[in-house]
């Protein structure tokens, strides 16, 4: 992403998945989430993570 000129990356995972711990270990920071609680579509909360890819951050 950095080589393509991006300064930040964003990813997401559900709160019931262990990937959130992996992303935090890589330096990603929590930045929000959302919940879908309509019965036919209900699922665990989706968490968003961001990380700077700039060399001075």
C-alpha atoms as a PDB file:
ATOM      1  CA  UNK A   1       0.000   0.000   0.000  1.00  0.00           C
ATOM      2  CA  UNK A   2       2.825   2.373   0.853  1.00  0.00           C
ATOM      3  CA  UNK A   3       4.515   1.813  -2.517  1.00  0.00           C
ATOM      4  CA  UNK A   4       1.227   2.737  -4.206  1.00  0.00           C
ATOM      5  CA  UNK A   5       1.123   6.082  -2.397  1.00  0.00           C
ATOM      6  CA  UNK A   6      -1.307   5.314   0.419  1.00  0.00           C
ATOM      7  CA  UNK A   7      -0.654   6.800   3.843  1.00  0.00           C
ATOM      8  CA  UNK A   8      -3.099   4.670   5.811  1.00  0.00           C
ATOM      9  CA  UNK A   9      -4.636   1.207   5.645  1.00  0.00           C
ATOM     10  CA  UNK A  10      -7.921   0.000   7.105  1.00  0.00           C
ATOM     11  CA  UNK A  11      -9.188  -3.502   7.779  1.00  0.00           C
ATOM     12  CA  UNK A  12     -11.979  -5.113   9.761  1.00  0.00           C
ATOM     13  CA  UNK A  13     -12.934  -8.285  11.587  1.00  0.00           C
ATOM     14  CA  UNK A  14     -15.802  -9.490  13.725  1.00  0.00           C
ATOM     15  CA  UNK A  15     -15.409  -9.228  17.501  1.00  0.00           C
ATOM     16  CA  UNK A  16     -15.753 -12.987  17.916  1.00  0.00           C
ATOM     17  CA  UNK A  17     -12.733 -13.695  15.697  1.00  0.00           C
ATOM     18  CA  UNK A  18      -9.146 -13.896  16.959  1.00  0.00           C
ATOM     19  CA  UNK A  19      -7.870 -11.780  14.039  1.00  0.00           C
ATOM     20  CA  UNK A  20      -8.430  -8.624  16.113  1.00  0.00           C
ATOM     21  CA  UNK A  21      -5.500  -9.638  18.355  1.00  0.00           C
ATOM     22  CA  UNK A  22      -3.303 -10.262  15.307  1.00  0.00           C
ATOM     23  CA  UNK A  23      -4.019  -6.787  13.902  1.00  0.00           C
ATOM     24  CA  UNK A  24      -3.319  -5.086  17.238  1.00  0.00           C
ATOM     25  CA  UNK A  25       0.049  -6.888  17.459  1.00  0.00           C
ATOM     26  CA  UNK A  26       0.867  -5.460  14.019  1.00  0.00           C
ATOM     27  CA  UNK A  27       0.201  -1.926  15.282  1.00  0.00           C
ATOM     28  CA  UNK A  28      -3.345  -1.402  14.034  1.00  0.00           C
ATOM     29  CA  UNK A  29      -5.605   0.745  16.229  1.00  0.00           C
ATOM     30  CA  UNK A  30      -9.322   0.298  16.862  1.00  0.00           C
ATOM     31  CA  UNK A  31     -11.319   3.011  15.105  1.00  0.00           C
ATOM     32  CA  UNK A  32     -14.964   1.980  15.326  1.00  0.00           C
ATOM     33  CA  UNK A  33     -17.476  -0.634  14.443  1.00  0.00           C
ATOM     34  CA  UNK A  34     -21.091  -1.408  13.766  1.00  0.00           C
ATOM     35  CA  UNK A  35     -23.749  -3.910  14.771  1.00  0.00           C
ATOM     36  CA  UNK A  36     -26.411  -5.430  12.550  1.00  0.00           C
ATOM     37  CA  UNK A  37     -29.170  -6.605  14.878  1.00  0.00           C
ATOM     38  CA  UNK A  38     -32.024  -7.189  12.437  1.00  0.00           C
ATOM     39  CA  UNK A  39     -32.987 -10.805  13.233  1.00  0.00           C
ATOM     40  CA  UNK A  40     -32.667 -12.207   9.703  1.00  0.00           C
ATOM     41  CA  UNK A  41     -29.239 -10.558   9.281  1.00  0.00           C
ATOM     42  CA  UNK A  42     -27.877 -10.494  12.847  1.00  0.00           C
ATOM     43  CA  UNK A  43     -24.167 -11.055  13.323  1.00  0.00           C
ATOM     44  CA  UNK A  44     -21.438 -10.145  15.821  1.00  0.00           C
ATOM     45  CA  UNK A  45     -20.141  -6.576  15.835  1.00  0.00           C
ATOM     46  CA  UNK A  46     -17.767  -5.688  12.994  1.00  0.00           C
ATOM     47  CA  UNK A  47     -14.649  -3.843  14.250  1.00  0.00           C
ATOM     48  CA  UNK A  48     -12.520  -1.511  12.136  1.00  0.00           C
ATOM     49  CA  UNK A  49      -8.769  -0.983  12.493  1.00  0.00           C
ATOM     50  CA  UNK A  50      -6.434   1.590  10.967  1.00  0.00           C
ATOM     51  CA  UNK A  51      -2.680   1.875  10.640  1.00  0.00           C
ATOM     52  CA  UNK A  52      -0.380   4.524   9.189  1.00  0.00           C
ATOM     53  CA  UNK A  53       2.032   3.325   6.514  1.00  0.00           C
ATOM     54  CA  UNK A  54       3.933   6.601   6.336  1.00  0.00           C
ATOM     55  CA  UNK A  55       7.617   6.272   7.187  1.00  0.00           C
ATOM     56  CA  UNK A  56       7.526   9.097   9.757  1.00  0.00           C
ATOM     57  CA  UNK A  57       4.555   7.714  11.742  1.00  0.00           C
END
